[in-house]
Tab-separated table of C-alpha atoms in Angstrom:
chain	number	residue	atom	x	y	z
A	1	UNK	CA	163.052	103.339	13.875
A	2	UNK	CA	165.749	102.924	16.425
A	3	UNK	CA	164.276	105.698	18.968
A	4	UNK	CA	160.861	103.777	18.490
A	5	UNK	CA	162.360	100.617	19.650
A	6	UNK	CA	164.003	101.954	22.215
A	7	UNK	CA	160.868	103.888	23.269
A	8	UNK	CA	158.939	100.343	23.388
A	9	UNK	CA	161.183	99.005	25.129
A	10	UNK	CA	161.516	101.117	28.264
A	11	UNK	CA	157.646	101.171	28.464
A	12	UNK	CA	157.404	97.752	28.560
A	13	UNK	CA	160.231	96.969	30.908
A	14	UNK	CA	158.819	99.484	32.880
A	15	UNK	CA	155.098	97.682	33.015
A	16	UNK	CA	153.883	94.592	34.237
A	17	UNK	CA	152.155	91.909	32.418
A	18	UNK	CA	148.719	91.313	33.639
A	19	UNK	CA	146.282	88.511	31.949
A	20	UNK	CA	147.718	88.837	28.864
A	21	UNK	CA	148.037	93.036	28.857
A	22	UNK	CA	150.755	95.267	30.215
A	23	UNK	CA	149.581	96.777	33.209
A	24	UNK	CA	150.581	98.951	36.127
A	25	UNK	CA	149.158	98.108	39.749
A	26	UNK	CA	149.151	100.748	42.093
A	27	UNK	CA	150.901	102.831	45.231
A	28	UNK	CA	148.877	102.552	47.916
A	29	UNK	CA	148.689	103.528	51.747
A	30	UNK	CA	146.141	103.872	54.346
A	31	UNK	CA	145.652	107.488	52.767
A	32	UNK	CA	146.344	109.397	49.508
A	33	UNK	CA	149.381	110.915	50.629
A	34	UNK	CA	151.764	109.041	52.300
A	35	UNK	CA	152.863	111.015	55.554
A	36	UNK	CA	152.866	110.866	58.815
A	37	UNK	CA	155.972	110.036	61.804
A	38	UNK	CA	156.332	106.315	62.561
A	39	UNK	CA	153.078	104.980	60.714
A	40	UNK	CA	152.329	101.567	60.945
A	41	UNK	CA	149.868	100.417	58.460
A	42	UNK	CA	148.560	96.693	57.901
A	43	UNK	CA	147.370	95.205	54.448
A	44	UNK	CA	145.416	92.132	54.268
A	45	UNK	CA	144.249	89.731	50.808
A	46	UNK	CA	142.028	87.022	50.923
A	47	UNK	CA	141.631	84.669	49.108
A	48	UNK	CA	139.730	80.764	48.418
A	49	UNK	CA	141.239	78.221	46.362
A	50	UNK	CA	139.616	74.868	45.308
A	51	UNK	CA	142.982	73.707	44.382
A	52	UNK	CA	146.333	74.232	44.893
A	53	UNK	CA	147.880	76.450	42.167
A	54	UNK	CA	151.140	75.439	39.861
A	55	UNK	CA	152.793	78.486	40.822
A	56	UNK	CA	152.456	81.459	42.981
A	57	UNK	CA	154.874	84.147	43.865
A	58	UNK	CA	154.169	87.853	45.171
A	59	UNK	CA	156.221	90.504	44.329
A	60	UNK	CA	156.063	93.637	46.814
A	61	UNK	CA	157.732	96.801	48.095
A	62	UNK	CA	157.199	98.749	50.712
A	63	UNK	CA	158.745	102.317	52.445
A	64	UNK	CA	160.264	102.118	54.681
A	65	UNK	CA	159.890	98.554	55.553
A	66	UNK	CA	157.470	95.414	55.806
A	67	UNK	CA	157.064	92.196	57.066
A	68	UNK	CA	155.261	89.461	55.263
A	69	UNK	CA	153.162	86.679	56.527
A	70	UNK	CA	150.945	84.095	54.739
A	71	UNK	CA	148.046	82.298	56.757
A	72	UNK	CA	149.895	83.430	59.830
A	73	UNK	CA	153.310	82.523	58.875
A	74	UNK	CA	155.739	84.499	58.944
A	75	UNK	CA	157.468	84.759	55.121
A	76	UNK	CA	159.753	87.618	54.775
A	77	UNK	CA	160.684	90.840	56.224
A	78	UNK	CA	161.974	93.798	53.403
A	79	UNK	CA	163.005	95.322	50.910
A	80	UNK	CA	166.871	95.556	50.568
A	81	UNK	CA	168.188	99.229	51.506
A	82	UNK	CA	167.272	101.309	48.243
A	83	UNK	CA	166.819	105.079	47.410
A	84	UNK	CA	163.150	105.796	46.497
A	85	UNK	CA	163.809	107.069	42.820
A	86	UNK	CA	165.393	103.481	42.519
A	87	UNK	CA	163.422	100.687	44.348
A	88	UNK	CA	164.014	97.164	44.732
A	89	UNK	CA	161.093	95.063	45.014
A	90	UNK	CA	161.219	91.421	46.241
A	91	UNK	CA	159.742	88.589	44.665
A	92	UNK	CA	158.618	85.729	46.851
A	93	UNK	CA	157.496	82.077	46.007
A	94	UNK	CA	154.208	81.853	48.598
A	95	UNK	CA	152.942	78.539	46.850
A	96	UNK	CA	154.465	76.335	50.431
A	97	UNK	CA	152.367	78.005	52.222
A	98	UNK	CA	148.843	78.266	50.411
A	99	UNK	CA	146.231	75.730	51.407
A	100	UNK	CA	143.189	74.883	50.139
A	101	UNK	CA	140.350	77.113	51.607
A	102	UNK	CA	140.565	80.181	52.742
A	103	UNK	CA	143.705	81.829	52.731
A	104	UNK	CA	145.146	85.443	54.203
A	105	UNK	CA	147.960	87.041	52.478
A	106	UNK	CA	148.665	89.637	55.679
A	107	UNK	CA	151.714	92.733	55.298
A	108	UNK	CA	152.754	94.758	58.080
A	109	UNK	CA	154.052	98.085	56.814
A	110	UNK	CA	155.928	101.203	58.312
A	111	UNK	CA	156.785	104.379	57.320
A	112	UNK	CA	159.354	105.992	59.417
A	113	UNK	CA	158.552	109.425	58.306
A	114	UNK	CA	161.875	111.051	58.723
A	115	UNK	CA	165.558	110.376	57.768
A	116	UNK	CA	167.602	107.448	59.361
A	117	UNK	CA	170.863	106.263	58.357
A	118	UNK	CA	168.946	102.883	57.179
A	119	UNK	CA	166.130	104.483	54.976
A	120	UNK	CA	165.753	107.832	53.575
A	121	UNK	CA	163.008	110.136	54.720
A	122	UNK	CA	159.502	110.369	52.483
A	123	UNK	CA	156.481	108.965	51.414
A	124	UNK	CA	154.961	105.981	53.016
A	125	UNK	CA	153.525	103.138	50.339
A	126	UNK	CA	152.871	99.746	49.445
A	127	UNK	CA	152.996	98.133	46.186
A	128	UNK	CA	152.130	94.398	45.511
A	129	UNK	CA	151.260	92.350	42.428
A	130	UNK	CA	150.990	88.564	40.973
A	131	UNK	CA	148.607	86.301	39.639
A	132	UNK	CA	147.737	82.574	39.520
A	133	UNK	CA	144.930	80.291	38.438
A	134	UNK	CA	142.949	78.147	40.705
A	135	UNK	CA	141.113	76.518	37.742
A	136	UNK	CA	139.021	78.182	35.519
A	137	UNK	CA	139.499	81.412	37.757
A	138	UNK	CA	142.673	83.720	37.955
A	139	UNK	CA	143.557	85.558	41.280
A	140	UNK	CA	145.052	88.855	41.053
A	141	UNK	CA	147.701	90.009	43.915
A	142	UNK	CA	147.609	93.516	42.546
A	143	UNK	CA	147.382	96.620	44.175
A	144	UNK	CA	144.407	97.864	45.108
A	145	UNK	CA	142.467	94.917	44.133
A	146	UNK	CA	140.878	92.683	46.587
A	147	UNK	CA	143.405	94.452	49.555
A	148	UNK	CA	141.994	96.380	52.286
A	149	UNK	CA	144.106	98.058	55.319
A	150	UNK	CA	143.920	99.541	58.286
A	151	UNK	CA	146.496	102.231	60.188
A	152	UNK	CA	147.537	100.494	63.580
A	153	UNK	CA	146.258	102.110	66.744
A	154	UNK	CA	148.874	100.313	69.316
A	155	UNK	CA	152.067	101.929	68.295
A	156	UNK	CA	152.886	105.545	69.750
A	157	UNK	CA	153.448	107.349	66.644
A	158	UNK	CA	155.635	110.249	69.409
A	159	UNK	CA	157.599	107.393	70.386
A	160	UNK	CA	161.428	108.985	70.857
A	161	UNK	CA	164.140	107.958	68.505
A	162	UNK	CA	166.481	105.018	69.301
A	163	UNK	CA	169.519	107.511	68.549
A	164	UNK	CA	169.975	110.214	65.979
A	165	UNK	CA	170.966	107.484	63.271
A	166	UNK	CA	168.485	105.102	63.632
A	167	UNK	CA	163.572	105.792	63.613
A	168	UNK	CA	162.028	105.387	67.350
A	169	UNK	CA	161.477	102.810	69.526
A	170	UNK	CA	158.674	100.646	69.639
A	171	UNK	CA	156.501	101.441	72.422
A	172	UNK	CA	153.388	99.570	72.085
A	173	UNK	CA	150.003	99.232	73.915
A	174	UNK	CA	147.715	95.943	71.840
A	175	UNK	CA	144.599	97.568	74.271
A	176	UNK	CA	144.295	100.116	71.280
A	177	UNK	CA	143.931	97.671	68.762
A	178	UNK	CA	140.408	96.762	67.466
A	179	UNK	CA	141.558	93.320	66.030
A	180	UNK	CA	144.270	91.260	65.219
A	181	UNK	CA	145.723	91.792	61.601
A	182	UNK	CA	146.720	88.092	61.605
A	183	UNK	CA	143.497	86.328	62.756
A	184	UNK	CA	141.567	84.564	60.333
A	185	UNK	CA	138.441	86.829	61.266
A	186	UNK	CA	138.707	90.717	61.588
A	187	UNK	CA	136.242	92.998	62.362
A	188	UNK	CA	135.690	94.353	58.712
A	189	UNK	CA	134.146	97.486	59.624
A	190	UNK	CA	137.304	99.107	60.883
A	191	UNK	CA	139.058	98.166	57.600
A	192	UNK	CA	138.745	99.443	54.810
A	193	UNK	CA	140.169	99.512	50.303
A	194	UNK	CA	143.067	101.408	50.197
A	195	UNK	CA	144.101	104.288	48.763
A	196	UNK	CA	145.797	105.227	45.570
A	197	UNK	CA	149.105	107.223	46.562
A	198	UNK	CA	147.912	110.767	44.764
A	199	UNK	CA	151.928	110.692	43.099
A	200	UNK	CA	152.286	107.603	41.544
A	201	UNK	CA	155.472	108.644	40.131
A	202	UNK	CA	156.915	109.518	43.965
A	203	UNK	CA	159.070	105.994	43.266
A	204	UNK	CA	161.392	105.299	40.339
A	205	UNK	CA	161.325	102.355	38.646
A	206	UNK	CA	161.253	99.160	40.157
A	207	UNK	CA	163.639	97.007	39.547
């Protein structure tokens, strides 16, 4: 009886609770396998609310780093430093800056794709989930779900490194991009649902 508990436990610590069921959102990235040197890759939710919900808060993570904005403010940039088998995910109250309307939940992502004193090298992903009501409906932050994404076409994925501790510099040219990941219209056609991360079990448990 005591290994059963015990077995219980860890699965559902280990799960997230999803409209009343334990459930698991996904890794995802622009493709199924997560590689590629200096990859930016943008992730977009939209959403319409009739009301403004009692709560909302997103938890993400991202490899090797992301920055957050909510109807083109700018929220959060993360996660903390972490190993990959041992992740820490940040959870972030968005309900300030939701409106009623339409509203854009927007994530800028990059994977360095090699090691750097800050982040160790591997896999590129993005995780997200949450959920609130806007009346008699319930809107799911959950990975794939209603996200779509793009890889950006601006940043010089050859740039050189800043020094042999640290990824490469940002050298940018915005003529290569097709739209803006922040505007309230995109050109939908060059984005597209995500991708499941073929190893889901790449990452350890979040925590």
């Amino acid at each position: 009886i005591f290994i059963l508990l015990i077995f219980i436990s860890f699965n559902i610590s280990a799960q997230i609770k999803v409209s009343g069921e334990f459930s698991t959102p996904a890794y995802v990235w622009i493709d199924n396998n997560g590689e590629g040197r200096n990859v930016y890759a943008y992730f977009r939710n939209e959403f319409f609310l009739n009301e403004i919900p009692r709560h909302a808060d997103l938890k993400l993570y991202a490899k090797s780093n992301y920055n957050l904005f909510v109807n083109g403010k700018f929220i959060n940039y993360g996660p903390v430093r972490s190993y990959p088998s041992q992740p820490y995910y940040d959870s972030i109250n968005i309900l300030p800056f939701l409106k009623k309307g339409k509203n854009i939940i927007a994530v800028k992502v990059l994977s360095n794709g090699m090691h750097t004193f800050q982040v160790p090298d591997g896999t590129g992903g993005f995780i997200a989930w949450g959920e609130f009501t806007d009346k008699s409906k319930k809107i799911s932050l959950d990975t794939p779900g209603n996200w779509i994404c793009r890889k950006d076409k601006g940043y010089n994925q050859l740039a050189p490194r800043f020094s042999f501790a640290q990824p490469p510099v940002e050298i940018y040219n915005a003529l290569l991009e097709p739209d803006s990941w922040l505007a309230h219209k995109i050109i939908e056609s060059k984005w597209k649902t995500p991708a499941r991360l073929s190893n889901q079990n790449y990452f350890g448990e979040l925590k």
